[in-house]
Amino acid sequence: EVRYVENEASLEARRKGNDNEALKLSAFTESHYFDMRFLNSSSDVKVSGVDEQETKFDYYLAHCPDGILGAKSYAKILYSNIFPNIDLEFYYDGSKLKYNFIVRSGGNVEDIKIVWDGVENLELSDAGITFSVGEFDFVDMPPVSQCGNEMVGTDYSLKGNVVGFSVGNYDTSSTLSIDPGIIWTSHL
């Protein structure tokens, strides 16, 4: 988030009639973040990239001045067994961050507990789970769940800042996919 605060340098530039320079000199960036913490998740989780992409990235950080060059990118990031018999995948579908829980036979949906740290105004609404971070509003859209070709009714549960899921009846010997998605807006 970019904010503008006048200072001596920006005021001097403005006095000289250089509004563009004054704007640049008064700008500062304020960053915000939140964490999704998975309560009682497995300590043996395996994280892997799925579907390697052609695009490579270079990172230059203070602690590695020569850079990290040619870092691979992936279509999805998979957390295998984040809970017993439950995987979690993250991906970007072109318009929003998506994540899916994949509940395999033997997995218990009630094990999935997400703690939202660093958020304000966490609420359950018809739009899904809503919350704010700084000047930005987020919506974790209502989950869509599927077992085989059958849709399974799924709702969020919210206790304090812990989000879980309640699901309708499904064949627990088959794989259930729980598919929410995060979107964000700004007050700017």
mmCIF file of N, CA, C and O in Angstrom, residues 78-174:
data_model
loop_
_atom_site.group_PDB
_atom_site.id
_atom_site.type_symbol
_atom_site.label_atom_id
_atom_site.label_comp_id
_atom_site.label_asym_id
_atom_site.label_seq_id
_atom_site.Cartn_x
_atom_site.Cartn_y
_atom_site.Cartn_z
ATOM 1 N N LEU A 78 2.064 -28.292 -3.344
ATOM 2 C CA LEU A 78 1.320 -29.343 -2.649
ATOM 3 C C LEU A 78 1.944 -29.610 -1.287
ATOM 4 O O LEU A 78 3.149 -29.817 -1.181
ATOM 5 N N TYR A 79 1.103 -29.582 -0.251
ATOM 6 C CA TYR A 79 1.482 -29.969 1.098
ATOM 7 C C TYR A 79 0.858 -31.340 1.345
ATOM 8 O O TYR A 79 -0.335 -31.444 1.630
ATOM 9 N N SER A 80 1.662 -32.389 1.220
ATOM 10 C CA SER A 80 1.154 -33.754 1.384
ATOM 11 C C SER A 80 1.047 -34.101 2.866
ATOM 12 O O SER A 80 1.981 -33.893 3.632
ATOM 13 N N ASN A 81 -0.111 -34.608 3.240
ATOM 14 C CA ASN A 81 -0.397 -35.016 4.622
ATOM 15 C C ASN A 81 -0.232 -33.879 5.624
ATOM 16 O O ASN A 81 0.353 -34.050 6.688
ATOM 17 N N ILE A 82 -0.790 -32.715 5.279
ATOM 18 C CA ILE A 82 -0.770 -31.606 6.236
ATOM 19 C C ILE A 82 -1.560 -31.975 7.482
ATOM 20 O O ILE A 82 -1.258 -31.554 8.587
ATOM 21 N N PHE A 83 -2.581 -32.793 7.290
ATOM 22 C CA PHE A 83 -3.307 -33.480 8.356
ATOM 23 C C PHE A 83 -3.357 -34.948 7.926
ATOM 24 O O PHE A 83 -3.184 -35.241 6.737
ATOM 25 N N PRO A 84 -3.598 -35.871 8.837
ATOM 26 C CA PRO A 84 -3.617 -37.280 8.437
ATOM 27 C C PRO A 84 -4.589 -37.536 7.273
ATOM 28 O O PRO A 84 -5.773 -37.181 7.353
ATOM 29 N N ASN A 85 -4.050 -38.061 6.182
ATOM 30 C CA ASN A 85 -4.814 -38.386 4.976
ATOM 31 C C ASN A 85 -5.486 -37.167 4.331
ATOM 32 O O ASN A 85 -6.495 -37.302 3.639
ATOM 33 N N ILE A 86 -4.921 -36.004 4.570
ATOM 34 C CA ILE A 86 -5.433 -34.760 3.973
ATOM 35 C C ILE A 86 -4.260 -33.984 3.387
ATOM 36 O O ILE A 86 -3.277 -33.720 4.082
ATOM 37 N N ASP A 87 -4.370 -33.643 2.100
ATOM 38 C CA ASP A 87 -3.377 -32.812 1.421
ATOM 39 C C ASP A 87 -3.950 -31.417 1.225
ATOM 40 O O ASP A 87 -5.169 -31.213 1.260
ATOM 41 N N LEU A 88 -3.053 -30.471 0.992
ATOM 42 C CA LEU A 88 -3.445 -29.084 0.724
ATOM 43 C C LEU A 88 -2.661 -28.621 -0.477
ATOM 44 O O LEU A 88 -1.446 -28.814 -0.549
ATOM 45 N N GLU A 89 -3.365 -28.019 -1.454
ATOM 46 C CA GLU A 89 -2.670 -27.461 -2.610
ATOM 47 C C GLU A 89 -3.050 -26.002 -2.770
ATOM 48 O O GLU A 89 -4.182 -25.607 -2.514
ATOM 49 N N PHE A 90 -2.061 -25.194 -3.164
ATOM 50 C CA PHE A 90 -2.255 -23.778 -3.468
ATOM 51 C C PHE A 90 -1.947 -23.564 -4.939
ATOM 52 O O PHE A 90 -0.996 -24.138 -5.475
ATOM 53 N N TYR A 91 -2.736 -22.700 -5.578
ATOM 54 C CA TYR A 91 -2.443 -22.308 -6.950
ATOM 55 C C TYR A 91 -3.175 -21.013 -7.250
ATOM 56 O O TYR A 91 -4.057 -20.584 -6.504
ATOM 57 N N TYR A 92 -2.781 -20.383 -8.330
ATOM 58 C CA TYR A 92 -3.399 -19.139 -8.784
ATOM 59 C C TYR A 92 -4.152 -19.462 -10.063
ATOM 60 O O TYR A 92 -3.577 -19.998 -11.001
ATOM 61 N N ASP A 93 -5.437 -19.162 -10.092
ATOM 62 C CA ASP A 93 -6.234 -19.534 -11.274
ATOM 63 C C ASP A 93 -6.339 -18.413 -12.303
ATOM 64 O O ASP A 93 -7.152 -18.483 -13.208
ATOM 65 N N GLY A 94 -5.528 -17.374 -12.178
ATOM 66 C CA GLY A 94 -5.551 -16.259 -13.122
ATOM 67 C C GLY A 94 -6.274 -15.052 -12.577
ATOM 68 O O GLY A 94 -6.049 -13.932 -13.021
ATOM 69 N N SER A 95 -7.157 -15.242 -11.584
ATOM 70 C CA SER A 95 -7.853 -14.101 -11.011
ATOM 71 C C SER A 95 -7.839 -14.109 -9.486
ATOM 72 O O SER A 95 -8.121 -13.098 -8.866
ATOM 73 N N LYS A 96 -7.507 -15.244 -8.876
ATOM 74 C CA LYS A 96 -7.505 -15.295 -7.416
ATOM 75 C C LYS A 96 -6.643 -16.455 -6.927
ATOM 76 O O LYS A 96 -6.393 -17.410 -7.648
ATOM 77 N N LEU A 97 -6.186 -16.307 -5.683
ATOM 78 C CA LEU A 97 -5.461 -17.377 -5.031
ATOM 79 C C LEU A 97 -6.453 -18.471 -4.671
ATOM 80 O O LEU A 97 -7.523 -18.190 -4.123
ATOM 81 N N LYS A 98 -6.113 -19.683 -4.996
ATOM 82 C CA LYS A 98 -6.987 -20.821 -4.694
ATOM 83 C C LYS A 98 -6.230 -21.780 -3.796
ATOM 84 O O LYS A 98 -5.012 -21.888 -3.864
ATOM 85 N N TYR A 99 -6.977 -22.465 -2.971
ATOM 86 C CA TYR A 99 -6.415 -23.572 -2.212
ATOM 87 C C TYR A 99 -7.480 -24.634 -2.070
ATOM 88 O O TYR A 99 -8.669 -24.339 -2.006
ATOM 89 N N ASN A 100 -7.050 -25.872 -2.106
ATOM 90 C CA ASN A 100 -7.954 -27.017 -2.004
ATOM 91 C C ASN A 100 -7.437 -27.957 -0.934
ATOM 92 O O ASN A 100 -6.245 -28.224 -0.862
ATOM 93 N N PHE A 101 -8.345 -28.462 -0.146
ATOM 94 C CA PHE A 101 -8.025 -29.575 0.733
ATOM 95 C C PHE A 101 -8.490 -30.837 0.033
ATOM 96 O O PHE A 101 -9.624 -30.897 -0.472
ATOM 97 N N ILE A 102 -7.634 -31.839 -0.004
ATOM 98 C CA ILE A 102 -7.963 -33.119 -0.622
ATOM 99 C C ILE A 102 -8.011 -34.135 0.513
ATOM 100 O O ILE A 102 -6.979 -34.477 1.105
ATOM 101 N N VAL A 103 -9.236 -34.552 0.852
ATOM 102 C CA VAL A 103 -9.455 -35.465 1.970
ATOM 103 C C VAL A 103 -9.581 -36.874 1.404
ATOM 104 O O VAL A 103 -10.560 -37.203 0.740
ATOM 105 N N ARG A 104 -8.554 -37.681 1.667
ATOM 106 C CA ARG A 104 -8.551 -39.060 1.177
ATOM 107 C C ARG A 104 -9.248 -39.971 2.181
ATOM 108 O O ARG A 104 -9.529 -39.567 3.314
ATOM 109 N N SER A 105 -9.492 -41.196 1.770
ATOM 110 C CA SER A 105 -10.099 -42.191 2.644
ATOM 111 C C SER A 105 -9.318 -42.252 3.954
ATOM 112 O O SER A 105 -8.088 -42.309 3.953
ATOM 113 N N GLY A 106 -10.013 -42.175 5.068
ATOM 114 C CA GLY A 106 -9.366 -42.181 6.378
ATOM 115 C C GLY A 106 -9.127 -40.792 6.932
ATOM 116 O O GLY A 106 -8.798 -40.642 8.109
ATOM 117 N N GLY A 107 -9.272 -39.758 6.090
ATOM 118 C CA GLY A 107 -9.102 -38.387 6.559
ATOM 119 C C GLY A 107 -10.368 -37.890 7.238
ATOM 120 O O GLY A 107 -11.475 -38.330 6.923
ATOM 121 N N ASN A 108 -10.219 -36.972 8.181
ATOM 122 C CA ASN A 108 -11.348 -36.423 8.916
ATOM 123 C C ASN A 108 -11.409 -34.917 8.686
ATOM 124 O O ASN A 108 -10.498 -34.186 9.111
ATOM 125 N N VAL A 109 -12.464 -34.456 8.025
ATOM 126 C CA VAL A 109 -12.621 -33.025 7.715
ATOM 127 C C VAL A 109 -12.523 -32.178 8.981
ATOM 128 O O VAL A 109 -12.003 -31.056 8.951
ATOM 129 N N GLU A 110 -12.966 -32.698 10.112
ATOM 130 C CA GLU A 110 -12.924 -31.936 11.363
ATOM 131 C C GLU A 110 -11.497 -31.660 11.837
ATOM 132 O O GLU A 110 -11.283 -30.813 12.695
ATOM 133 N N ASP A 111 -10.499 -32.362 11.280
ATOM 134 C CA ASP A 111 -9.100 -32.086 11.616
ATOM 135 C C ASP A 111 -8.624 -30.762 11.024
ATOM 136 O O ASP A 111 -7.652 -30.182 11.512
ATOM 137 N N ILE A 112 -9.280 -30.282 9.986
ATOM 138 C CA ILE A 112 -8.844 -29.058 9.298
ATOM 139 C C ILE A 112 -9.246 -27.849 10.128
ATOM 140 O O ILE A 112 -10.433 -27.552 10.289
ATOM 141 N N LYS A 113 -8.248 -27.175 10.663
ATOM 142 C CA LYS A 113 -8.458 -25.960 11.454
ATOM 143 C C LYS A 113 -7.441 -24.930 10.985
ATOM 144 O O LYS A 113 -6.232 -25.158 11.043
ATOM 145 N N ILE A 114 -7.942 -23.788 10.529
ATOM 146 C CA ILE A 114 -7.089 -22.706 10.024
ATOM 147 C C ILE A 114 -7.195 -21.524 10.978
ATOM 148 O O ILE A 114 -8.296 -21.021 11.226
ATOM 149 N N VAL A 115 -6.056 -21.085 11.494
ATOM 150 C CA VAL A 115 -6.013 -19.899 12.341
ATOM 151 C C VAL A 115 -5.543 -18.745 11.468
ATOM 152 O O VAL A 115 -4.499 -18.825 10.822
ATOM 153 N N TRP A 116 -6.329 -17.677 11.436
ATOM 154 C CA TRP A 116 -5.988 -16.497 10.639
ATOM 155 C C TRP A 116 -5.307 -15.494 11.559
ATOM 156 O O TRP A 116 -5.963 -14.846 12.370
ATOM 157 N N ASP A 117 -3.990 -15.365 11.437
ATOM 158 C CA ASP A 117 -3.222 -14.421 12.251
ATOM 159 C C ASP A 117 -2.991 -13.136 11.464
ATOM 160 O O ASP A 117 -2.725 -13.178 10.267
ATOM 161 N N GLY A 118 -3.087 -11.993 12.168
ATOM 162 C CA GLY A 118 -2.802 -10.710 11.539
ATOM 163 C C GLY A 118 -3.974 -10.108 10.791
ATOM 164 O O GLY A 118 -3.792 -9.187 10.006
ATOM 165 N N VAL A 119 -5.186 -10.628 11.030
ATOM 166 C CA VAL A 119 -6.357 -10.093 10.348
ATOM 167 C C VAL A 119 -7.245 -9.363 11.344
ATOM 168 O O VAL A 119 -7.165 -9.584 12.550
ATOM 169 N N GLU A 120 -8.102 -8.513 10.827
ATOM 170 C CA GLU A 120 -9.087 -7.801 11.638
ATOM 171 C C GLU A 120 -10.466 -8.109 11.079
ATOM 172 O O GLU A 120 -10.618 -8.470 9.910
ATOM 173 N N ASN A 121 -11.478 -7.959 11.905
ATOM 174 C CA ASN A 121 -12.879 -8.080 11.483
ATOM 175 C C ASN A 121 -13.185 -9.434 10.843
ATOM 176 O O ASN A 121 -13.911 -9.507 9.863
ATOM 177 N N LEU A 122 -12.644 -10.510 11.396
ATOM 178 C CA LEU A 122 -12.901 -11.855 10.875
ATOM 179 C C LEU A 122 -14.345 -12.227 11.169
ATOM 180 O O LEU A 122 -14.774 -12.245 12.318
ATOM 181 N N GLU A 123 -15.108 -12.484 10.085
ATOM 182 C CA GLU A 123 -16.540 -12.772 10.240
ATOM 183 C C GLU A 123 -16.983 -13.821 9.240
ATOM 184 O O GLU A 123 -16.408 -13.953 8.155
ATOM 185 N N LEU A 124 -18.032 -14.518 9.599
ATOM 186 C CA LEU A 124 -18.693 -15.466 8.710
ATOM 187 C C LEU A 124 -19.914 -14.764 8.126
ATOM 188 O O LEU A 124 -20.718 -14.197 8.861
ATOM 189 N N SER A 125 -20.020 -14.730 6.787
ATOM 190 C CA SER A 125 -21.153 -14.064 6.137
ATOM 191 C C SER A 125 -21.617 -14.905 4.957
ATOM 192 O O SER A 125 -21.021 -15.939 4.647
ATOM 193 N N ASP A 126 -22.659 -14.438 4.282
ATOM 194 C CA ASP A 126 -23.139 -15.142 3.077
ATOM 195 C C ASP A 126 -22.067 -15.174 1.994
ATOM 196 O O ASP A 126 -22.044 -16.070 1.159
ATOM 197 N N ALA A 127 -21.174 -14.186 2.009
ATOM 198 C CA ALA A 127 -20.105 -14.115 1.006
ATOM 199 C C ALA A 127 -18.976 -15.091 1.315
ATOM 200 O O ALA A 127 -18.129 -15.346 0.477
ATOM 201 N N GLY A 128 -18.939 -15.625 2.527
ATOM 202 C CA GLY A 128 -17.881 -16.536 2.962
ATOM 203 C C GLY A 128 -17.264 -16.016 4.239
ATOM 204 O O GLY A 128 -17.932 -15.410 5.071
ATOM 205 N N ILE A 129 -15.979 -16.244 4.404
ATOM 206 C CA ILE A 129 -15.231 -15.685 5.528
ATOM 207 C C ILE A 129 -14.681 -14.344 5.055
ATOM 208 O O ILE A 129 -13.997 -14.276 4.036
ATOM 209 N N THR A 130 -14.975 -13.269 5.778
ATOM 210 C CA THR A 130 -14.482 -11.945 5.404
ATOM 211 C C THR A 130 -13.548 -11.434 6.496
ATOM 212 O O THR A 130 -13.726 -11.750 7.676
ATOM 213 N N PHE A 131 -12.543 -10.658 6.086
ATOM 214 C CA PHE A 131 -11.615 -10.071 7.038
ATOM 215 C C PHE A 131 -10.884 -8.923 6.369
ATOM 216 O O PHE A 131 -10.950 -8.746 5.155
ATOM 217 N N SER A 132 -10.185 -8.140 7.178
ATOM 218 C CA SER A 132 -9.419 -6.994 6.691
ATOM 219 C C SER A 132 -7.970 -7.129 7.117
ATOM 220 O O SER A 132 -7.672 -7.670 8.181
ATOM 221 N N VAL A 133 -7.094 -6.608 6.271
ATOM 222 C CA VAL A 133 -5.678 -6.475 6.584
ATOM 223 C C VAL A 133 -5.285 -5.092 6.091
ATOM 224 O O VAL A 133 -5.302 -4.834 4.885
ATOM 225 N N GLY A 134 -4.975 -4.197 7.029
ATOM 226 C CA GLY A 134 -4.697 -2.817 6.640
ATOM 227 C C GLY A 134 -5.917 -2.226 5.960
ATOM 228 O O GLY A 134 -7.035 -2.332 6.453
ATOM 229 N N GLU A 135 -5.718 -1.637 4.788
ATOM 230 C CA GLU A 135 -6.811 -1.021 4.037
ATOM 231 C C GLU A 135 -7.500 -1.994 3.085
ATOM 232 O O GLU A 135 -8.354 -1.586 2.311
ATOM 233 N N PHE A 136 -7.110 -3.251 3.125
ATOM 234 C CA PHE A 136 -7.621 -4.218 2.166
ATOM 235 C C PHE A 136 -8.635 -5.158 2.806
ATOM 236 O O PHE A 136 -8.451 -5.608 3.937
ATOM 237 N N ASP A 137 -9.689 -5.442 2.078
ATOM 238 C CA ASP A 137 -10.704 -6.402 2.507
ATOM 239 C C ASP A 137 -10.529 -7.689 1.729
ATOM 240 O O ASP A 137 -10.267 -7.660 0.518
ATOM 241 N N PHE A 138 -10.674 -8.802 2.399
ATOM 242 C CA PHE A 138 -10.537 -10.114 1.788
ATOM 243 C C PHE A 138 -11.808 -10.916 2.002
ATOM 244 O O PHE A 138 -12.499 -10.738 2.997
ATOM 245 N N VAL A 139 -12.077 -11.791 1.056
ATOM 246 C CA VAL A 139 -13.185 -12.737 1.179
ATOM 247 C C VAL A 139 -12.644 -14.112 0.833
ATOM 248 O O VAL A 139 -12.056 -14.301 -0.231
ATOM 249 N N ASP A 140 -12.809 -15.036 1.749
ATOM 250 C CA ASP A 140 -12.520 -16.434 1.457
ATOM 251 C C ASP A 140 -13.873 -17.021 1.061
ATOM 252 O O ASP A 140 -14.737 -17.243 1.901
ATOM 253 N N MET A 141 -14.064 -17.181 -0.241
ATOM 254 C CA MET A 141 -15.374 -17.514 -0.799
ATOM 255 C C MET A 141 -15.903 -18.835 -0.251
ATOM 256 O O MET A 141 -15.117 -19.695 0.161
ATOM 257 N N PRO A 142 -17.222 -19.001 -0.251
ATOM 258 C CA PRO A 142 -17.794 -20.253 0.253
ATOM 259 C C PRO A 142 -17.194 -21.450 -0.474
ATOM 260 O O PRO A 142 -16.998 -21.426 -1.690
ATOM 261 N N PRO A 143 -16.881 -22.496 0.277
ATOM 262 C CA PRO A 143 -16.252 -23.659 -0.343
ATOM 263 C C PRO A 143 -17.229 -24.445 -1.216
ATOM 264 O O PRO A 143 -18.424 -24.500 -0.945
ATOM 265 N N VAL A 144 -16.662 -25.013 -2.270
ATOM 266 C CA VAL A 144 -17.390 -25.942 -3.131
ATOM 267 C C VAL A 144 -16.693 -27.282 -2.961
ATOM 268 O O VAL A 144 -15.477 -27.371 -3.125
ATOM 269 N N SER A 145 -17.442 -28.296 -2.609
ATOM 270 C CA SER A 145 -16.838 -29.604 -2.365
ATOM 271 C C SER A 145 -17.419 -30.635 -3.308
ATOM 272 O O SER A 145 -18.596 -30.584 -3.672
ATOM 273 N N GLN A 146 -16.554 -31.568 -3.668
ATOM 274 C CA GLN A 146 -16.950 -32.602 -4.613
ATOM 275 C C GLN A 146 -16.315 -33.925 -4.205
ATOM 276 O O GLN A 146 -15.141 -33.978 -3.828
ATOM 277 N N CYS A 147 -17.104 -34.979 -4.292
ATOM 278 C CA CYS A 147 -16.637 -36.339 -4.052
ATOM 279 C C CYS A 147 -17.006 -37.135 -5.294
ATOM 280 O O CYS A 147 -18.195 -37.335 -5.568
ATOM 281 N N GLY A 148 -15.996 -37.520 -6.072
ATOM 282 C CA GLY A 148 -16.282 -38.136 -7.371
ATOM 283 C C GLY A 148 -16.978 -37.113 -8.238
ATOM 284 O O GLY A 148 -16.520 -35.982 -8.378
ATOM 285 N N ASN A 149 -18.141 -37.459 -8.784
ATOM 286 C CA ASN A 149 -18.926 -36.522 -9.597
ATOM 287 C C ASN A 149 -20.042 -35.857 -8.805
ATOM 288 O O ASN A 149 -20.853 -35.131 -9.376
ATOM 289 N N GLU A 150 -20.105 -36.117 -7.516
ATOM 290 C CA GLU A 150 -21.185 -35.590 -6.673
ATOM 291 C C GLU A 150 -20.745 -34.340 -5.915
ATOM 292 O O GLU A 150 -19.669 -34.317 -5.318
ATOM 293 N N MET A 151 -21.583 -33.317 -5.947
ATOM 294 C CA MET A 151 -21.339 -32.125 -5.147
ATOM 295 C C MET A 151 -21.738 -32.431 -3.700
ATOM 296 O O MET A 151 -22.713 -33.150 -3.460
ATOM 297 N N VAL A 152 -20.983 -31.901 -2.747
ATOM 298 C CA VAL A 152 -21.240 -32.141 -1.330
ATOM 299 C C VAL A 152 -21.403 -30.786 -0.646
ATOM 300 O O VAL A 152 -20.526 -29.925 -0.743
ATOM 301 N N GLY A 153 -22.534 -30.598 0.019
ATOM 302 C CA GLY A 153 -22.780 -29.346 0.725
ATOM 303 C C GLY A 153 -21.710 -29.106 1.780
ATOM 304 O O GLY A 153 -21.425 -29.993 2.589
ATOM 305 N N THR A 154 -21.122 -27.911 1.759
ATOM 306 C CA THR A 154 -20.037 -27.583 2.688
ATOM 307 C C THR A 154 -20.191 -26.145 3.151
ATOM 308 O O THR A 154 -20.498 -25.258 2.358
ATOM 309 N N ASP A 155 -20.000 -25.936 4.438
ATOM 310 C CA ASP A 155 -20.037 -24.599 5.026
ATOM 311 C C ASP A 155 -18.788 -24.386 5.869
ATOM 312 O O ASP A 155 -18.152 -25.345 6.301
ATOM 313 N N TYR A 156 -18.474 -23.119 6.103
ATOM 314 C CA TYR A 156 -17.425 -22.793 7.045
ATOM 315 C C TYR A 156 -17.965 -22.910 8.456
ATOM 316 O O TYR A 156 -19.163 -22.724 8.701
ATOM 317 N N SER A 157 -17.079 -23.153 9.391
ATOM 318 C CA SER A 157 -17.382 -22.961 10.805
ATOM 319 C C SER A 157 -16.357 -21.961 11.321
ATOM 320 O O SER A 157 -15.226 -21.907 10.833
ATOM 321 N N LEU A 158 -16.755 -21.126 12.255
ATOM 322 C CA LEU A 158 -15.866 -20.101 12.792
ATOM 323 C C LEU A 158 -16.016 -20.070 14.299
ATOM 324 O O LEU A 158 -17.113 -19.874 14.823
ATOM 325 N N LYS A 159 -14.894 -20.296 14.998
ATOM 326 C CA LYS A 159 -14.850 -20.204 16.461
ATOM 327 C C LYS A 159 -13.668 -19.324 16.806
ATOM 328 O O LYS A 159 -12.520 -19.745 16.672
ATOM 329 N N GLY A 160 -13.947 -18.075 17.211
ATOM 330 C CA GLY A 160 -12.867 -17.114 17.451
ATOM 331 C C GLY A 160 -12.206 -16.788 16.127
ATOM 332 O O GLY A 160 -12.867 -16.347 15.191
ATOM 333 N N ASN A 161 -10.897 -17.042 16.036
ATOM 334 C CA ASN A 161 -10.206 -16.816 14.769
ATOM 335 C C ASN A 161 -9.812 -18.139 14.105
ATOM 336 O O ASN A 161 -8.901 -18.179 13.284
ATOM 337 N N VAL A 162 -10.519 -19.208 14.460
ATOM 338 C CA VAL A 162 -10.244 -20.534 13.900
ATOM 339 C C VAL A 162 -11.367 -20.909 12.937
ATOM 340 O O VAL A 162 -12.538 -20.963 13.310
ATOM 341 N N VAL A 163 -10.969 -21.180 11.684
ATOM 342 C CA VAL A 163 -11.914 -21.545 10.636
ATOM 343 C C VAL A 163 -11.807 -23.038 10.375
ATOM 344 O O VAL A 163 -10.709 -23.596 10.307
ATOM 345 N N GLY A 164 -12.953 -23.670 10.254
ATOM 346 C CA GLY A 164 -13.018 -25.080 9.892
ATOM 347 C C GLY A 164 -14.106 -25.274 8.855
ATOM 348 O O GLY A 164 -14.649 -24.311 8.300
ATOM 349 N N PHE A 165 -14.451 -26.523 8.599
ATOM 350 C CA PHE A 165 -15.477 -26.846 7.610
ATOM 351 C C PHE A 165 -16.456 -27.836 8.208
ATOM 352 O O PHE A 165 -16.081 -28.716 8.989
ATOM 353 N N SER A 166 -17.711 -27.704 7.820
ATOM 354 C CA SER A 166 -18.695 -28.754 8.093
ATOM 355 C C SER A 166 -19.216 -29.206 6.737
ATOM 356 O O SER A 166 -19.548 -28.375 5.888
ATOM 357 N N VAL A 167 -19.221 -30.510 6.527
ATOM 358 C CA VAL A 167 -19.613 -31.057 5.225
ATOM 359 C C VAL A 167 -20.810 -31.977 5.391
ATOM 360 O O VAL A 167 -21.013 -32.585 6.445
ATOM 361 N N GLY A 168 -21.584 -32.061 4.315
ATOM 362 C CA GLY A 168 -22.707 -32.980 4.281
ATOM 363 C C GLY A 168 -22.212 -34.414 4.122
ATOM 364 O O GLY A 168 -21.003 -34.685 4.122
ATOM 365 N N ASN A 169 -23.147 -35.308 3.974
ATOM 366 C CA ASN A 169 -22.802 -36.722 3.813
ATOM 367 C C ASN A 169 -22.094 -36.955 2.483
ATOM 368 O O ASN A 169 -22.466 -36.382 1.465
ATOM 369 N N TYR A 170 -21.079 -37.810 2.525
ATOM 370 C CA TYR A 170 -20.367 -38.208 1.309
ATOM 371 C C TYR A 170 -19.753 -39.573 1.558
ATOM 372 O O TYR A 170 -19.675 -40.047 2.700
ATOM 373 N N ASP A 171 -19.296 -40.213 0.508
ATOM 374 C CA ASP A 171 -18.672 -41.528 0.586
ATOM 375 C C ASP A 171 -17.258 -41.357 1.135
ATOM 376 O O ASP A 171 -16.342 -40.973 0.409
ATOM 377 N N THR A 172 -17.076 -41.631 2.419
ATOM 378 C CA THR A 172 -15.786 -41.399 3.072
ATOM 379 C C THR A 172 -14.691 -42.365 2.604
ATOM 380 O O THR A 172 -13.528 -42.172 2.940
ATOM 381 N N SER A 173 -15.059 -43.353 1.815
ATOM 382 C CA SER A 173 -14.027 -44.236 1.246
ATOM 383 C C SER A 173 -13.459 -43.650 -0.043
ATOM 384 O O SER A 173 -12.497 -44.176 -0.600
ATOM 385 N N SER A 174 -14.060 -42.559 -0.512
ATOM 386 C CA SER A 174 -13.593 -41.866 -1.717
ATOM 387 C C SER A 174 -12.915 -40.553 -1.326
ATOM 388 O O SER A 174 -12.945 -40.144 -0.172
#
